Coordinates of C-alpha atoms and ligand atoms in Angstrom, one line a residue:
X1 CA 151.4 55.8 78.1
X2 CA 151.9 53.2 81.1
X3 CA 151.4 50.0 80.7
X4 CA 151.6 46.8 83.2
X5 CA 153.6 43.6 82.6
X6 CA 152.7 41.1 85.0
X7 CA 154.1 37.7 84.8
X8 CA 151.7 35.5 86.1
X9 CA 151.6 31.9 88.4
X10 CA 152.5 32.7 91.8
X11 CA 149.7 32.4 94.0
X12 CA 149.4 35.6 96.0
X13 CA 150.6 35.7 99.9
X14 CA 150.1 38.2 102.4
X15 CA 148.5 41.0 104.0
X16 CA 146.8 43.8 101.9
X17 CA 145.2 47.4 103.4
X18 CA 142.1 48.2 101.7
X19 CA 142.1 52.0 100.9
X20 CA 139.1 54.5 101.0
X21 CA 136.3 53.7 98.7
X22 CA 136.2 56.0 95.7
X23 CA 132.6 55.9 95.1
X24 CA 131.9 56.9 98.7
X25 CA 134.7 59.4 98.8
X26 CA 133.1 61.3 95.6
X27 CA 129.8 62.3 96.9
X28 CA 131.0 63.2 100.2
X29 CA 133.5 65.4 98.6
X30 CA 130.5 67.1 96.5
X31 CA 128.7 67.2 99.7
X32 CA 131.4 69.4 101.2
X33 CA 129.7 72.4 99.0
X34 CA 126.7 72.2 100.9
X35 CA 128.1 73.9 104.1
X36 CA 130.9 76.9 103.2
X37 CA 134.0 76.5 105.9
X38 CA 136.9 74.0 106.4
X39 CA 136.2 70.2 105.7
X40 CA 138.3 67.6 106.9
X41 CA 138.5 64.1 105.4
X42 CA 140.3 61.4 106.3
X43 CA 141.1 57.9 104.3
X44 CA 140.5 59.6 101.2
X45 CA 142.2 57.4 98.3
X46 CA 144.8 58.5 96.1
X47 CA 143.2 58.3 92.9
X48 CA 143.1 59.4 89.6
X49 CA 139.2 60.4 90.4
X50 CA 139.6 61.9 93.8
X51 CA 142.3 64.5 92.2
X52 CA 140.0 65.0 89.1
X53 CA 136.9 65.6 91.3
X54 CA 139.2 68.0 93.7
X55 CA 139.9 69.6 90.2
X56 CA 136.2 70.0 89.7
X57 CA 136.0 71.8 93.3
X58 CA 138.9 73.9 92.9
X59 CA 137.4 75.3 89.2
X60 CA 133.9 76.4 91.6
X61 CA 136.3 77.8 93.8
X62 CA 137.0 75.6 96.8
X63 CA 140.8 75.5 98.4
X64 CA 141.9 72.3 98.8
X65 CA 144.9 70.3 100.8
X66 CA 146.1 67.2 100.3
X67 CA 148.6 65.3 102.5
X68 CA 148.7 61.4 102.3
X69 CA 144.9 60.3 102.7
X70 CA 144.1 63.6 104.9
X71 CA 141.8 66.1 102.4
X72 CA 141.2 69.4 104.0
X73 CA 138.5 71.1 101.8
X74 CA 137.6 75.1 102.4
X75 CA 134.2 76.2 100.5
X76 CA 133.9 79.2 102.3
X77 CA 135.2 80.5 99.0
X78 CA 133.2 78.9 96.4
X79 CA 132.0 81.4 93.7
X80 CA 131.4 80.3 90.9
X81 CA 129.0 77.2 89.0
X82 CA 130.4 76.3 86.1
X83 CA 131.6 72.4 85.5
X84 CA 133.4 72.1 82.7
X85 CA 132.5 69.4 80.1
X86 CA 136.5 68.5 80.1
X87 CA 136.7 67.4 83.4
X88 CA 133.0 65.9 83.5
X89 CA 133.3 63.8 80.5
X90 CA 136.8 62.0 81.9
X91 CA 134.2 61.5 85.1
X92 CA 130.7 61.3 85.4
X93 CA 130.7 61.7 89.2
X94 CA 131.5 65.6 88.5
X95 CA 127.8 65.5 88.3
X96 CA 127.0 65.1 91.6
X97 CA 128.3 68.9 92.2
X98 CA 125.1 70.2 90.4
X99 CA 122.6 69.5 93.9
X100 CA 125.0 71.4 96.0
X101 CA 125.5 74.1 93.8
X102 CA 121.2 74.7 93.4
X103 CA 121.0 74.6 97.0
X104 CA 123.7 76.6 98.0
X105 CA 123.1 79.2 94.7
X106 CA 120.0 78.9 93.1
X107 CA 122.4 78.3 90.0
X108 CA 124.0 75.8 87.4
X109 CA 126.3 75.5 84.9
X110 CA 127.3 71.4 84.7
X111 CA 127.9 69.8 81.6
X112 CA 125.8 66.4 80.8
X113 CA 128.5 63.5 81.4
X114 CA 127.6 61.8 77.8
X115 CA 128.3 58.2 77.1
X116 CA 131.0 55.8 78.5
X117 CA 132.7 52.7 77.4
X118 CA 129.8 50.7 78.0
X119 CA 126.7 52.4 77.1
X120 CA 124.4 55.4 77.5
X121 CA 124.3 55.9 81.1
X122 CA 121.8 58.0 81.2
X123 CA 121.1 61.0 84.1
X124 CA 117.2 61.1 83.7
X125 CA 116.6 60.3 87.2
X126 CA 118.7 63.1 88.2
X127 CA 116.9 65.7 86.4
X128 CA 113.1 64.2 87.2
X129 CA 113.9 64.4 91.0
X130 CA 115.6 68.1 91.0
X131 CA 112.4 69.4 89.0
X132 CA 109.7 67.4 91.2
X133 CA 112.2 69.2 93.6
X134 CA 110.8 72.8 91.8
X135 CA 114.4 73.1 90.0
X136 CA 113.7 74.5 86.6
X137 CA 116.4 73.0 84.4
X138 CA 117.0 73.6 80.7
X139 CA 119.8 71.7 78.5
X140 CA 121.8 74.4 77.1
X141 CA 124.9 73.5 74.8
X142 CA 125.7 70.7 76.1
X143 CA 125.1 71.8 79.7
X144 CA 122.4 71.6 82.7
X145 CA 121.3 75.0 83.5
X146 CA 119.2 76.0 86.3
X147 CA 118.6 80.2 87.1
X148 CA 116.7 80.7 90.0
X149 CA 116.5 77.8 91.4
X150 CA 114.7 77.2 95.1
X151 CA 114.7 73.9 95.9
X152 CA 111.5 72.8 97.8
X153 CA 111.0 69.2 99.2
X154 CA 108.7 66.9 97.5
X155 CA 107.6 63.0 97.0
X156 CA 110.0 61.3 94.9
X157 CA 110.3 57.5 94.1
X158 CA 112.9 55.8 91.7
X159 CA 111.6 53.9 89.0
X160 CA 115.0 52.2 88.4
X161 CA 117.4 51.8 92.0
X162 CA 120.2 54.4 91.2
X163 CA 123.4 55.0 93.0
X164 CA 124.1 58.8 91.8
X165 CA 120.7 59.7 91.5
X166 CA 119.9 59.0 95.1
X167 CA 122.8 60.8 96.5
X168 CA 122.1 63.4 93.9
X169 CA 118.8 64.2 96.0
X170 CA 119.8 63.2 99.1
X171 CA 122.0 66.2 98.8
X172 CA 118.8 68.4 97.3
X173 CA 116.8 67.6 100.1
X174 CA 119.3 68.3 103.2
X175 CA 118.9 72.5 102.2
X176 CA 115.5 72.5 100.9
X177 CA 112.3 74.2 102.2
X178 CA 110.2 71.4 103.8
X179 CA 110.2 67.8 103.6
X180 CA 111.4 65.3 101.1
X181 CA 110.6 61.9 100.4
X182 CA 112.8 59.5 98.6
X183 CA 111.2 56.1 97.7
X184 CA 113.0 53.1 96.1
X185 CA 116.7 54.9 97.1
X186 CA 119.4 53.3 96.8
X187 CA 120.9 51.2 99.4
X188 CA 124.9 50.7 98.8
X189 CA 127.6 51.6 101.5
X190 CA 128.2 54.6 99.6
X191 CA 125.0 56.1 99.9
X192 CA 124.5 55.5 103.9
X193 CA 127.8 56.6 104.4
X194 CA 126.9 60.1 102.2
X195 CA 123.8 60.3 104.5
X196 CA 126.1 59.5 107.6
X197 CA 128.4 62.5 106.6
X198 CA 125.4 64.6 106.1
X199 CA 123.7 64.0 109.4
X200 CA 127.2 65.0 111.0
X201 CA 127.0 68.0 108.9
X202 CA 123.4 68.7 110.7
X203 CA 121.3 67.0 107.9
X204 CA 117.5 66.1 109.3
X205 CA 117.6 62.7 107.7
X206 CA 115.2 59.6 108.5
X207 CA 115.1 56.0 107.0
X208 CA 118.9 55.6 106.7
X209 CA 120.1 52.2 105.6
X210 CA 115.8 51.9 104.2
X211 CA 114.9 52.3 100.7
X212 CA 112.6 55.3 102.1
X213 CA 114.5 58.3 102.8
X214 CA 112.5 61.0 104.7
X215 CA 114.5 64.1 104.9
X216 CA 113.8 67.7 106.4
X217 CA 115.4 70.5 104.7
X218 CA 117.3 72.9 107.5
X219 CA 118.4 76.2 107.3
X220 CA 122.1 75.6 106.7
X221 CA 125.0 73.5 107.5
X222 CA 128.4 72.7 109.0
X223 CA 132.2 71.7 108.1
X224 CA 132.5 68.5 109.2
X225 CA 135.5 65.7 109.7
X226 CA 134.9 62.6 108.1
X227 CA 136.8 59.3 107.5
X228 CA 136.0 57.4 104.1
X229 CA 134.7 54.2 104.5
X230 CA 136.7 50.9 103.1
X231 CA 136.7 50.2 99.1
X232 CA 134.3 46.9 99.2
X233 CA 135.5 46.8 95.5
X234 CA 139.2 47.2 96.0
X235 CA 138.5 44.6 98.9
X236 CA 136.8 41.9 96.6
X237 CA 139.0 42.7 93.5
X238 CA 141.8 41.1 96.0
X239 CA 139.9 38.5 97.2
X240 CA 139.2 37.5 93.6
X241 CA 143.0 37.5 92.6
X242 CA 143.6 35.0 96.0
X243 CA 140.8 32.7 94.3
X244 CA 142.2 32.7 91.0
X245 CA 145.6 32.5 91.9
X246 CA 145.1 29.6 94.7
X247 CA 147.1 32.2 97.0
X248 CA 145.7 32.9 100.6
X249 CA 146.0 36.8 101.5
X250 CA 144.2 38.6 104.7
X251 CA 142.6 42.0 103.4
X252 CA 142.9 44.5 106.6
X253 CA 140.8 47.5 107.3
X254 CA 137.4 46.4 105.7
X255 CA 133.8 46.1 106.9
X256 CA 133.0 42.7 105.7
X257 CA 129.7 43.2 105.3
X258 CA 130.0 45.3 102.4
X259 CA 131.1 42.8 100.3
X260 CA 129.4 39.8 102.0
X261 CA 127.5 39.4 98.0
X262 CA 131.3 38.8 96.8
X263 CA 132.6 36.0 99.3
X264 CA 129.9 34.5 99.0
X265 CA 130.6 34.0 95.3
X266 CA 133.8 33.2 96.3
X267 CA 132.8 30.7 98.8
X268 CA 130.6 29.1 96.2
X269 CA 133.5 28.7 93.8
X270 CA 135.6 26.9 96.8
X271 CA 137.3 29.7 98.7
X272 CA 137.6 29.4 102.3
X273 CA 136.9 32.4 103.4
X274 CA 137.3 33.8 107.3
X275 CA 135.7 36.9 108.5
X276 CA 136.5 38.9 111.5
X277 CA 135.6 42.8 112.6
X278 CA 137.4 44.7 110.2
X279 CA 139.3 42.3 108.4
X280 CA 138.7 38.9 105.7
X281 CA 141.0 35.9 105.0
X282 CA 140.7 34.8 101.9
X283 CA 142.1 31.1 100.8
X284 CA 141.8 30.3 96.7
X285 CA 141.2 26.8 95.8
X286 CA 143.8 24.5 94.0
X287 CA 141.4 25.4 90.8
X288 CA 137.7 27.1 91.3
X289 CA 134.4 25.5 90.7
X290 CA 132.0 27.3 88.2
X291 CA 129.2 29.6 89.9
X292 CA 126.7 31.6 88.5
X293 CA 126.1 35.0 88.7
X294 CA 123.3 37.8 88.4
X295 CA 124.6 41.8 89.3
X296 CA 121.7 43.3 91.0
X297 CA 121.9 46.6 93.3
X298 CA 123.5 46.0 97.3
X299 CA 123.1 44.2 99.0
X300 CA 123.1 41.8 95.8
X301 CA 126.2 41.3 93.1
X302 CA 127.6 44.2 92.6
X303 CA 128.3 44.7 88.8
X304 CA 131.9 46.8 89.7
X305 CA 132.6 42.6 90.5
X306 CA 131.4 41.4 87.1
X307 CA 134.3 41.9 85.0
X308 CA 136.6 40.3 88.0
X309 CA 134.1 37.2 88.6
X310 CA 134.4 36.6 84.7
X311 CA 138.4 36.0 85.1
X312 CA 137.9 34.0 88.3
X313 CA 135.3 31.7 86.2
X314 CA 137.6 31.7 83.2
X315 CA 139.8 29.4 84.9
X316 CA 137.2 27.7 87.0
X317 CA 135.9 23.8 86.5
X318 CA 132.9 23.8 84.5
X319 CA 130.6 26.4 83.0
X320 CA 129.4 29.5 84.7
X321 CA 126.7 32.1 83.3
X322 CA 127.1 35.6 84.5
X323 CA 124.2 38.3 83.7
X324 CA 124.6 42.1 84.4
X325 CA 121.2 43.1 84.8
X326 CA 122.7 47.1 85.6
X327 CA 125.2 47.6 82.6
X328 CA 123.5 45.5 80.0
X329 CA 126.4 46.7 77.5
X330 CA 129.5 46.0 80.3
X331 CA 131.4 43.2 78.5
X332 CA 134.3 44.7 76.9
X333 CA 137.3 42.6 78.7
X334 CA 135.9 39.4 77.4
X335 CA 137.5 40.2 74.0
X336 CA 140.5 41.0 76.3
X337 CA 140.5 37.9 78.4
X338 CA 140.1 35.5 74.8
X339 CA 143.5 37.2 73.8
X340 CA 144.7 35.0 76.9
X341 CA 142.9 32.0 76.3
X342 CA 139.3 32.5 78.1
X343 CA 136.8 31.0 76.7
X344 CA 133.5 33.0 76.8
X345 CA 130.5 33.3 74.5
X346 CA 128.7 36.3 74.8
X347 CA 124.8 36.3 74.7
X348 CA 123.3 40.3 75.1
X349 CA 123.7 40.5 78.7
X350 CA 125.1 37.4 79.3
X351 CA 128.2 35.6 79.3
X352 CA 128.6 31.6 79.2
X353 CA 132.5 31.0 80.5
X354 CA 133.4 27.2 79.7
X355 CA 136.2 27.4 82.3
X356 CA 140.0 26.2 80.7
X357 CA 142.7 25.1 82.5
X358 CA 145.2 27.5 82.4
X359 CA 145.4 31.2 80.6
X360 CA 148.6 32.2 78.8
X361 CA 150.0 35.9 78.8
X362 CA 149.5 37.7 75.8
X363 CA 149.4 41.5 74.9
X364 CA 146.1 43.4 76.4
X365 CA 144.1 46.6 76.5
X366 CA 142.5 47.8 79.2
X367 CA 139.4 49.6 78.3
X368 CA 137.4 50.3 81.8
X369 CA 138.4 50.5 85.2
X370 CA 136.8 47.2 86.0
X371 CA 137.6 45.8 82.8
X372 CA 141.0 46.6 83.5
X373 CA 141.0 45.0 86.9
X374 CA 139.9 41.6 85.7
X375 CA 142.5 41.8 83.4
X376 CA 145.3 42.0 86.0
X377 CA 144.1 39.0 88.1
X378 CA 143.8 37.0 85.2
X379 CA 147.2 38.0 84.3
X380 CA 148.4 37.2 87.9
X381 CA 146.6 33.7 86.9
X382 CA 148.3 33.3 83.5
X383 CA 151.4 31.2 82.2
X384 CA 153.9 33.9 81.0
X385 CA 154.0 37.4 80.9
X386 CA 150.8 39.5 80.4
X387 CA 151.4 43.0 79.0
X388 CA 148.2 45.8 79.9
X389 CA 148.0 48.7 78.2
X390 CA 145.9 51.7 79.1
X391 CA 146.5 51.1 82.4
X392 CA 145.4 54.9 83.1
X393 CA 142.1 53.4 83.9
X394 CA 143.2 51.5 86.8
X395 CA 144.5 54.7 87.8
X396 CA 141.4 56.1 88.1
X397 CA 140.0 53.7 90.9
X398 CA 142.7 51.4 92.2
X399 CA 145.1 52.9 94.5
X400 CA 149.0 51.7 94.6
X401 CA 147.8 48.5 92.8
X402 CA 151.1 47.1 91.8
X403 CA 152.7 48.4 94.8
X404 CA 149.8 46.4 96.9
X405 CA 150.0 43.7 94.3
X406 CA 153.8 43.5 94.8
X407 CA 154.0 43.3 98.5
X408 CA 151.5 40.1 98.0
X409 CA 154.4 38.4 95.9
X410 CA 153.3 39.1 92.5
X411 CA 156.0 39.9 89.6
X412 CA 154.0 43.2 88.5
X413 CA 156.1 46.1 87.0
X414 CA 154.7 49.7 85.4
X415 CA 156.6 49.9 82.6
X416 CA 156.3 53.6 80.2
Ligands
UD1_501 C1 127.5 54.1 90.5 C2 129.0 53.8 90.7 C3 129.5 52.7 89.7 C4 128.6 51.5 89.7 C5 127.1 51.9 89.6 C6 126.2 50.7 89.8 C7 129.8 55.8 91.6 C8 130.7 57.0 91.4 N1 129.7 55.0 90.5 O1 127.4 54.6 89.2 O2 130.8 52.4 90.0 O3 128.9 50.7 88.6 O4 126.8 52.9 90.6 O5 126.4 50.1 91.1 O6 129.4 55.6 92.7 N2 120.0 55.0 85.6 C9 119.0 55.5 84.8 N3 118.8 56.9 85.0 C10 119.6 57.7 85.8 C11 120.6 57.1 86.5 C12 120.8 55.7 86.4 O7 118.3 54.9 84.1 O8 119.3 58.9 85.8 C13 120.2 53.5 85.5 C14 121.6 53.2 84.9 O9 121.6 53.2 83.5 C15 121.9 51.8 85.5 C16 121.2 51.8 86.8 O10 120.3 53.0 86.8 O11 121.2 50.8 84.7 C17 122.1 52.0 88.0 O12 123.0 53.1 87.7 P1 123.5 54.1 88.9 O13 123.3 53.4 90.2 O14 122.9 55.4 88.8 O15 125.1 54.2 88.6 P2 126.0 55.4 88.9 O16 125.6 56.1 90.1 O17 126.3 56.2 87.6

């Protein structure tokens, strides 16, 4: 199993390109089942999830090309709708095929995700909105099985702001017979950008950007070519490692804006920060100042910046308090981060971080993607060598990370 060692101290220097975002590039790759021919999508990010998802697509029967960040995805072919619980369970975002396949078949086969590392995550939402939809849907071993299905658009609001559910019916809506509307959707760059690819595709969709959708079901669908928006996360997860690190690095191909919750943080905690069109300077402070932090859905603090914040203020002056209102369970790296000297006192779904002045490199596991991010920035922070293990979750979502982390000056080596 691969493991990091990072030896920490040198302020980070440089010029990084952000990659496409993951969480945009999932959905839009579902979305691609929704109208059979030849996609083409561009800036897609080599990732541990974008080849698991590809998996998923190949399985239903889709052909699919990859060269450097260019997908080409055929679903002229598609045939069958079966996803497996193996492949679901290593990634919840396989669900997001079950909409397509309904729309485009009348028929399901996709195994329920379960649990992850940090809680229930349930798919409730998902289901409610499919059935006020007129999908009939019955949990059978394990799986979510519809037989007949003809989707039908309907009034639907969210009771709870949800990511996967909205795109989930965003991509319900597009086929079905008459008009949907989506109340209370959510409003994160991944979503408008799913609804971007969609109109392109032919989709009738209003509100975009609004937490109202209104959507008007058409007859069918094209291929279309599509470039992935930036990874705001990838983005901010760098601009974090500049703060904590007292380095100054320029993060190129981004859309500030879509991360404006983060630098603002980091502006708080004394980062000078300089934004231009597609492209952020960041500047770390000698040592940061303590902020506190609430995650709330975008354009708020996103918790996929929770875990990374939490190193930042582990080395910051005086005490922060950071509360994940989405993941009330999404704490497992401060167990990490005390193995290199953090000092954090967890309260439910909140963490007090009496800021120290230095960390010192110690042995680590990485547990979550995110988790496992803030553990490499606080290594790139720490006195000594840091070693990661399980680094097969930073796999998952961070492309070239030691690679990128390298070119920036850090001493960061994958070791087996
Ligand atoms: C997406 C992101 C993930 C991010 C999360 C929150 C992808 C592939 N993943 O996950 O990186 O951390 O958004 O920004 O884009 N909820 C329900 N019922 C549901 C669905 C969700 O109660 O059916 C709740 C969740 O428990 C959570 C909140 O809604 O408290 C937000 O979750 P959601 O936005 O759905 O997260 P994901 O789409 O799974």
């Amino acid at each position: 199993m691969d493991k990091l060692r990072i030896t920490g101290g040198r302020p980070l220097e440089g010029a990084v390109r952000i990659s496409g975002a993951k969480n945009a590039a999932l959905p839009v790759m579902a979305a691609t089942l929704l109208a059979p021919g030849v996609h083409t999508l561009r800036n897609v990010p080599r990732l541990r999830d974008t080849q698991t998802f590809a998996r998923v697509l190949e399985i239903l029967g889709a052909k699919i090309a990859v060269d450097g960040d260019l997908m080409t995805i055929d679903t002229q072919g598609v045939n069958a709708v079966e996803a497996p619980y193996d492949l679901v369970k290593t990634m919840r975002a396989s669900i997001y095929v079950l909409a397509p396949l309904l729309a485009r078949f009348g028929q399901s086969r996709v195994s329920l995700p379960g649990g992850c590392a940090w809680g229930p995550r349930p798919v409730n939402l998902h289901l409610a909105g499919l059935q006020a939809m007129g999908a009939k849907l019955e949990i059978e071993h394990g799986y979510i099985v519809g037989r007949g299905v003809k989707l039908k658009g309907a009034s639907f609001g969210f009771d709870v702001v949800s990511v996967g559910a909205t795109v989930q019916l965003m991509m319900a809506a597009v086929l079905a017979e008459g008009t949907t509307v989506l109340e209370n959707v959510a409003l994160e760059p991944d979503v408008t950008a799913l609804g971007e690819v969609l109109l392109a595709c032919g989709a009738r969709i209003e509100g975009l950007g609004s937490r109202r959708l209104v959507i008007h079901g058409v007859a069918g669908l094209r291929p279309v070519d599509a470039t992935i928006i930036p990874d705001r996360i990838e983005a901010a997860t760098f601009a974090a490692a500049a703060a904590m690190t007292g380095g100054s690095i320029r993060l190129e191909r981004v859309i500030p804006d879509h991360f404006e919750a983060a630098l603002l943080k980091l502006e708080e905690a004394g980062c000078t920060v300089r934004r231009a069109a597609d492209s952020v300077a960041v500047a770390g402070p000698a040592r940061p100042r303590a902020v506190d932090v609430v995650t709330q859905p975008f354009p708020g603090f996103p918790t996929d910046m929770q875990a990374q914040m939490i190193a930042v203020c582990a080395v910051a002056s005086g005490t922060s308090v950071i509360e994940d209102t989405i993941y009330l369970d999404r704490f497992t790296h401060v167990p990490e981060l005390a193995r290199l000297g953090a000092n954090i006192e967890l309260k439910g779904n909140v963490a007090v971080v009496k800021g120290v002045s230095r960390l010192s490199g110690a042995q680590v596991m990485a547990t979550d993607l995110r988790a496992s991010a803030c553990l490499v920035i606080a290594a790139l922070a720490a006195e000594g060598e840091t070693v990661i293990d399980r680094i097969y979750h930073l796999d998952r979502g961070y492309e070239a990370l030691e690679t990128k982390l390298a070119a920036l000056g850090a001493t960061v080596q994958r070791v087996n």
